[in-house]
Structures are given as C-alpha cells and as structure tokens.
Coordinates of C-alpha atoms in Angstrom, one line a residue:
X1 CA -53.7 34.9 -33.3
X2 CA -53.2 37.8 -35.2
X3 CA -50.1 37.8 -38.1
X4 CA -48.0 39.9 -36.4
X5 CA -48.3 37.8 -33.2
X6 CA -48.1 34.6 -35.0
X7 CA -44.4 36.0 -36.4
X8 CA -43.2 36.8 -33.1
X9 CA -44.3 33.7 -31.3
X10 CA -42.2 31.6 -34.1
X11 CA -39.2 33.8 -33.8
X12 CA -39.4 33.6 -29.7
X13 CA -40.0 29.8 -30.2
X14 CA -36.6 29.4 -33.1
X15 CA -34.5 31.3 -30.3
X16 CA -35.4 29.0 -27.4
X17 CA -34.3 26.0 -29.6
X18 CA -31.2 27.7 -30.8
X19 CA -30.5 28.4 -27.0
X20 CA -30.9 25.2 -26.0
X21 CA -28.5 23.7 -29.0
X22 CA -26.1 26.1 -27.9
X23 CA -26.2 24.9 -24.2
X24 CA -26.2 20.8 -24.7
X25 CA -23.1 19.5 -23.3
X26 CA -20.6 18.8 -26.1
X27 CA -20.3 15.8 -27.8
X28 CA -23.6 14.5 -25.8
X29 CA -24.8 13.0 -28.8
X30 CA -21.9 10.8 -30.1
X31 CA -22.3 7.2 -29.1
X32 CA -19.7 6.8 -25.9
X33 CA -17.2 5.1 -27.2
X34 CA -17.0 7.9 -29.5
X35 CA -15.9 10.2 -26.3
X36 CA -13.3 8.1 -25.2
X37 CA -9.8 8.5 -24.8
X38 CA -8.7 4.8 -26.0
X39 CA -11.1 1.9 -27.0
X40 CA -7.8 -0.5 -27.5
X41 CA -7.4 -0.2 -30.9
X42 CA -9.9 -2.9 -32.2
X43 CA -13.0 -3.3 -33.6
X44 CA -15.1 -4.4 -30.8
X45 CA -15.9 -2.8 -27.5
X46 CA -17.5 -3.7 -24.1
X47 CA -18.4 -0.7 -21.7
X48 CA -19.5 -1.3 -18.0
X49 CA -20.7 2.4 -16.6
X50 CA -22.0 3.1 -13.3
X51 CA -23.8 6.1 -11.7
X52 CA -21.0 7.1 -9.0
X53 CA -18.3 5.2 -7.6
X54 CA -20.5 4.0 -4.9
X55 CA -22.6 2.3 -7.1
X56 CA -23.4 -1.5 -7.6
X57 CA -25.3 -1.8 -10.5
X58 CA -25.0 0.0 -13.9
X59 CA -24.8 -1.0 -17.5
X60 CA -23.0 -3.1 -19.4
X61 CA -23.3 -2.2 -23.7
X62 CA -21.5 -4.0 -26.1
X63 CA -20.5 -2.5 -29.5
X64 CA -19.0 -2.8 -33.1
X65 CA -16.8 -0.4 -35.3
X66 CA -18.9 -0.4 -38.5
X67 CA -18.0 2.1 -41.9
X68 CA -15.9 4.1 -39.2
X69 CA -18.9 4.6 -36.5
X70 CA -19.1 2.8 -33.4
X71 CA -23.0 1.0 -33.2
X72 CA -24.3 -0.2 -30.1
X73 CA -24.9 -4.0 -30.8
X74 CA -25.9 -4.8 -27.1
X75 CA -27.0 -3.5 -23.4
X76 CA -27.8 -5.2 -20.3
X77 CA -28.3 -4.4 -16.8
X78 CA -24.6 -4.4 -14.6
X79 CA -23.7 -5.8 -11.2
X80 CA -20.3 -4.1 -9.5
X81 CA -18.8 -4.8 -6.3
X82 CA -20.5 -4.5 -3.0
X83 CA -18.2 -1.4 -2.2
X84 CA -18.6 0.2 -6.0
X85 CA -16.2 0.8 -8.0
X86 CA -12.4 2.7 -7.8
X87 CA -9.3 3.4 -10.2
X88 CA -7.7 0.4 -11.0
X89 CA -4.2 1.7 -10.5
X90 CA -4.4 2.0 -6.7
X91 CA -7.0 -1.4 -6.0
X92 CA -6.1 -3.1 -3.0
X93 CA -7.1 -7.0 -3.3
X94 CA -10.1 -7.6 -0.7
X95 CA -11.9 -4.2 -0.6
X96 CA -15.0 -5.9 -2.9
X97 CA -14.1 -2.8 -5.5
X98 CA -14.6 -3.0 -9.0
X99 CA -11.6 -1.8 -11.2
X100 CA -12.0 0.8 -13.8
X101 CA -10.3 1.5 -16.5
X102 CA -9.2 0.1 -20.1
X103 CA -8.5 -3.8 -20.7
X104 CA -8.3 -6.8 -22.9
X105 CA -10.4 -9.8 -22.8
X106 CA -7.8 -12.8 -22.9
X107 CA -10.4 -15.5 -23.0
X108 CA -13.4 -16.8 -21.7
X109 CA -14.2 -19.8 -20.1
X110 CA -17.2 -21.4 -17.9
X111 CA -18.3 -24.5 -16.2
X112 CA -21.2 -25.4 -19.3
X113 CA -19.4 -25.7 -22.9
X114 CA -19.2 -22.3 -24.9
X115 CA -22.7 -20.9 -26.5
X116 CA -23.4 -22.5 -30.4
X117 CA -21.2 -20.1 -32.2
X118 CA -19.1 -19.0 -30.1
X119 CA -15.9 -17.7 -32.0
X120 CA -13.6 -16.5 -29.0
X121 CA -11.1 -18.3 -27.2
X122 CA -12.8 -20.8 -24.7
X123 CA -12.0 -23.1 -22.0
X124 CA -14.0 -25.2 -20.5
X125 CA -14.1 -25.7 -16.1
X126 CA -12.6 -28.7 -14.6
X127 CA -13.0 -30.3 -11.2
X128 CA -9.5 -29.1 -11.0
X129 CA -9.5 -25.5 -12.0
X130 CA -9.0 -23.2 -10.0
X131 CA -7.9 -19.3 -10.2
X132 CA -4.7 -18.7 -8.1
X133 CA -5.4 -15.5 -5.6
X134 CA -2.1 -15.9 -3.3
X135 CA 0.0 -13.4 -3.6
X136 CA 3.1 -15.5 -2.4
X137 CA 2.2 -17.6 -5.5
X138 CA 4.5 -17.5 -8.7
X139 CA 0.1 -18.2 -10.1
X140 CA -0.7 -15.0 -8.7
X141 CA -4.0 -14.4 -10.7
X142 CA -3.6 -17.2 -13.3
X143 CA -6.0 -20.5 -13.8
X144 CA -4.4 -23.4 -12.8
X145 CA -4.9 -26.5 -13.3
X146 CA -4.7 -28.3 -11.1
X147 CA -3.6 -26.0 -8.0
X148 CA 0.3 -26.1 -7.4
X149 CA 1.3 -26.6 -4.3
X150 CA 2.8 -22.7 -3.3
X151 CA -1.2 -21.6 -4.2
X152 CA -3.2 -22.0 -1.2
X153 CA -6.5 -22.9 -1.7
X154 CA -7.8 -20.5 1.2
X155 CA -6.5 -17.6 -1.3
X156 CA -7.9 -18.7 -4.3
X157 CA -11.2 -19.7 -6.3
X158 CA -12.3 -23.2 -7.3
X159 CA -14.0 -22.2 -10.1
X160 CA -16.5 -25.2 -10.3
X161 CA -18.3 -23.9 -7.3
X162 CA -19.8 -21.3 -8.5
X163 CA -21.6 -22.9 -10.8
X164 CA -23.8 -20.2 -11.5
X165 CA -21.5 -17.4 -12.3
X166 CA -19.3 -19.0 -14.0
X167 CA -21.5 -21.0 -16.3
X168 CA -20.1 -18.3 -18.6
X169 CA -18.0 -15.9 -18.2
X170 CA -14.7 -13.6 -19.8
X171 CA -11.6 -12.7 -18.4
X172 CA -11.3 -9.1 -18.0
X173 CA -7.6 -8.4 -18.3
X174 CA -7.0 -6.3 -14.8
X175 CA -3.2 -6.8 -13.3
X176 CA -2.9 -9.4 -15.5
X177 CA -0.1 -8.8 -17.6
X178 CA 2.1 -7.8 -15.4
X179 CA 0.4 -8.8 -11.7
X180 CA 1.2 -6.6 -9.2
X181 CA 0.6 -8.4 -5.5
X182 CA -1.8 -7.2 -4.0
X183 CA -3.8 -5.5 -6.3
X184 CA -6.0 -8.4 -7.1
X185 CA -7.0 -11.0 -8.7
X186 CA -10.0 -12.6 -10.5
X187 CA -11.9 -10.2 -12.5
X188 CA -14.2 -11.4 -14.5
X189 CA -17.4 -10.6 -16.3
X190 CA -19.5 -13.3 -15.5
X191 CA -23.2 -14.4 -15.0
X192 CA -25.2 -12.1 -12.0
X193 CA -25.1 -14.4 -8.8
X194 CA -28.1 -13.2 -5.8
X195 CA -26.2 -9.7 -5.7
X196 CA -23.0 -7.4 -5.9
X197 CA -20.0 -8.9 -6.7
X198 CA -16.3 -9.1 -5.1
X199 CA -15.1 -7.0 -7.3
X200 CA -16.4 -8.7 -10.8
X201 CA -19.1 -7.3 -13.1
X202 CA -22.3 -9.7 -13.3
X203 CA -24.7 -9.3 -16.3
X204 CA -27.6 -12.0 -16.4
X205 CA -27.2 -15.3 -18.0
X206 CA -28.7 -14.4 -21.3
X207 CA -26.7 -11.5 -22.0
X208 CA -23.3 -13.2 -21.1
X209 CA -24.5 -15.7 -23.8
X210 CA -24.7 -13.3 -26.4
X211 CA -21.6 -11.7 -26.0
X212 CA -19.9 -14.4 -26.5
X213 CA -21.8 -15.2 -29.7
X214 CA -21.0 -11.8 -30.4
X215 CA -17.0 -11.3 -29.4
X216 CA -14.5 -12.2 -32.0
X217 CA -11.0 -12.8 -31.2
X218 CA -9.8 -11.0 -34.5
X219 CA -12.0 -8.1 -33.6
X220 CA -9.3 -7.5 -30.8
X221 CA -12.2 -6.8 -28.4
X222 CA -11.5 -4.6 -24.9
X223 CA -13.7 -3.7 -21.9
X224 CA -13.9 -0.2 -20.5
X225 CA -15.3 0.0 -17.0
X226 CA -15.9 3.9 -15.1
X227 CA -18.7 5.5 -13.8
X228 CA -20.3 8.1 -16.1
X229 CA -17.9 11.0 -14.4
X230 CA -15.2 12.1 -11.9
X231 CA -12.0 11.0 -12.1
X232 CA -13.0 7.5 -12.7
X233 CA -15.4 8.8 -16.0
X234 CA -15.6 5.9 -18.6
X235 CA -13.9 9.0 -20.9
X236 CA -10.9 9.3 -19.4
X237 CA -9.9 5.5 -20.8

C-alpha cells in the first residue's frame, strides 16, 4: 500500500473507533451496581436481572464494595416465577410473579445446618416451621413456629417439605416490614427446584452455598431484583 494510502486508511480506521466511543450507551461500562439508583446503603450487594418481565430465568451476581468500586464476587444462573417478574408495589399474592425492586436480607435459614463459615444470621428448619401466608393471620408472612391457630395451613408453607429448596435459602425482605395483605408472602432466594418458581428466585445448590459463605451481616447486605430495562430496569432501584 502506498504511503499516502497507508495515512488515509489509519485516519478512516481512528474515526470509526472514535464514532463508535461516541455512540456506546452511557455508563455501559461501569459494573451495574454502579448504575443504580440505591444499593441500600451497605457494603454488599445481590442482583437478580432478567431479560423482560416475561422471563423465568436470568442471573443472579453477587458483589462487594471494595476501595470505593463495586467488584463482582459472584454469578449464577436465576429461576423467576412461572409468570416472570412485575413491580413489587402493585404484586397481587398468587399470580406466580417475581417482585422487583430493592430489599434487605433479614436472615436465612434452611432445612440442612448453615454452610462451614457461614457468618449471617441463620436458622435452622423444624418439623414445626412453617411460613404464615393467610392474610387473615396477625403471621401474615412471618415463620412460625409452630403454626398458631388463626394461620391456616392451607395458606401457608411447611417449610420442611421442600426439602430441596430450602436446604438453603435467604429471606428476601418483600412486604415484610410492613405486610400489606395480599401482596404476598414468602419470597425467598432459595435452591432451583425442577423449574420456575411461585414467585421466589432459585439459583442451584452450589451457588446458594456460597453466598452465604459470602454475606456478612455487618456488611448490611441487600438484593435488587428487575429486568435489564423498562419500568421494572434493575436501575431504577
């Protein structure tokens, strides 16, 4: 190629690249949490993003705050409800819907004793646990143990029987502060069953395992759950 050539080739090829910089989405770069509105404050984060709203699988990515950056520590394939996922404010108990938005993690809990090393809260599943569903229940999405007698077992889980999801799992703290009735009750992340959840988000049994390993109860750790955009996008918590 002759010089001259050679010198406009380069140039055409710098332009191109500059073009293309200029055009990237903002911020597409920065690690999500980064693009946030709110990561709760603390030091650890859990994000669970899906495709679209009518999705039921995604990914679930676990992260720290380190020397002011957020570092992804953790990923793992996500489960979401059979019906996908829609804005937690407005959930109606039964649809199978995954919640979004921004929550703490009161504690975890599971049917097999917490992973060696395990740091966060942790309580172990009775033969009497159960998580209170009824909404004419002063339990209303609270473990009890055992099952008072204004909880109807028809509205509620008795968590031994699911042995398999909830060999491990968290709370995810969804209308739990302040239940509203009817919104729902139950969410947890917890280990994958054979599919979609009822509303939960599943991650496989290894993964569950090493976040809690990983989650620290000082670390004020939250979970975000969206789908990647809309009016549901993991950004707008």
């Amino acid at each position: 190629m002759r010089p001259r050539a050679a010198a406009l080739a380069s140039a055409a090829a710098l332009l191109l690249a500059a073009t293309a910089t200029l055009g990237a989405a903002p911020g597409a770069s920065r690690p999500l949490p980064d693009r946030m509105a709110d990561t709760g404050g603390g030091t650890q984060l859990i994000t669970a993003q899906a495709a679209r709203t009518g999705s039921t699988t995604g990914t679930v990515t676990w992260w720290d705050r380190r020397g002011g950056r957020w570092v992804k520590s953790g990923t793992a394939a996500a489960r979401f409800g059979a019906n996908g996922l829609t804005e937690g404010g407005s959930r109606k108990q039964g649809t199978n819907t995954t919640p979004t938005g921004l929550f703490r993690l009161p504690y975890a809990f599971g049917i097999k004793s917490a992973p060696s090393g395990t740091d966060y809260p942790y309580r172990r599943v009775m033969k009497n646990s159960w998580w209170c569903q009824d909404n004419d229940s002063r339990s209303y999405n609270r473990w009890t143990q055992p099952r008072p007698a204004d909880c109807r077992a028809a509205e509620s889980e008795h968590l031994i029987t699911y042995d398999a999801q909830y060999a491990h799992a968290l709370v995810i703290g969804f209308n739990y502060d302040r239940p509203v009735r009817g919104r729902g009750a139950g969410i947890f992340l917890h280990v994958d069953g054979r599919g979609a959840t009822a509303g939960c988000v599943s991650v496989p049994g290894d993964a569950m395992r090493r976040i809690l390993r990983w989650a620290e109860q000082g670390r004020r750790p939250h979970m975000a759950i969206g789908t990647a955009s809309g009016a549901t996008a993991i950004t707008r918590y």
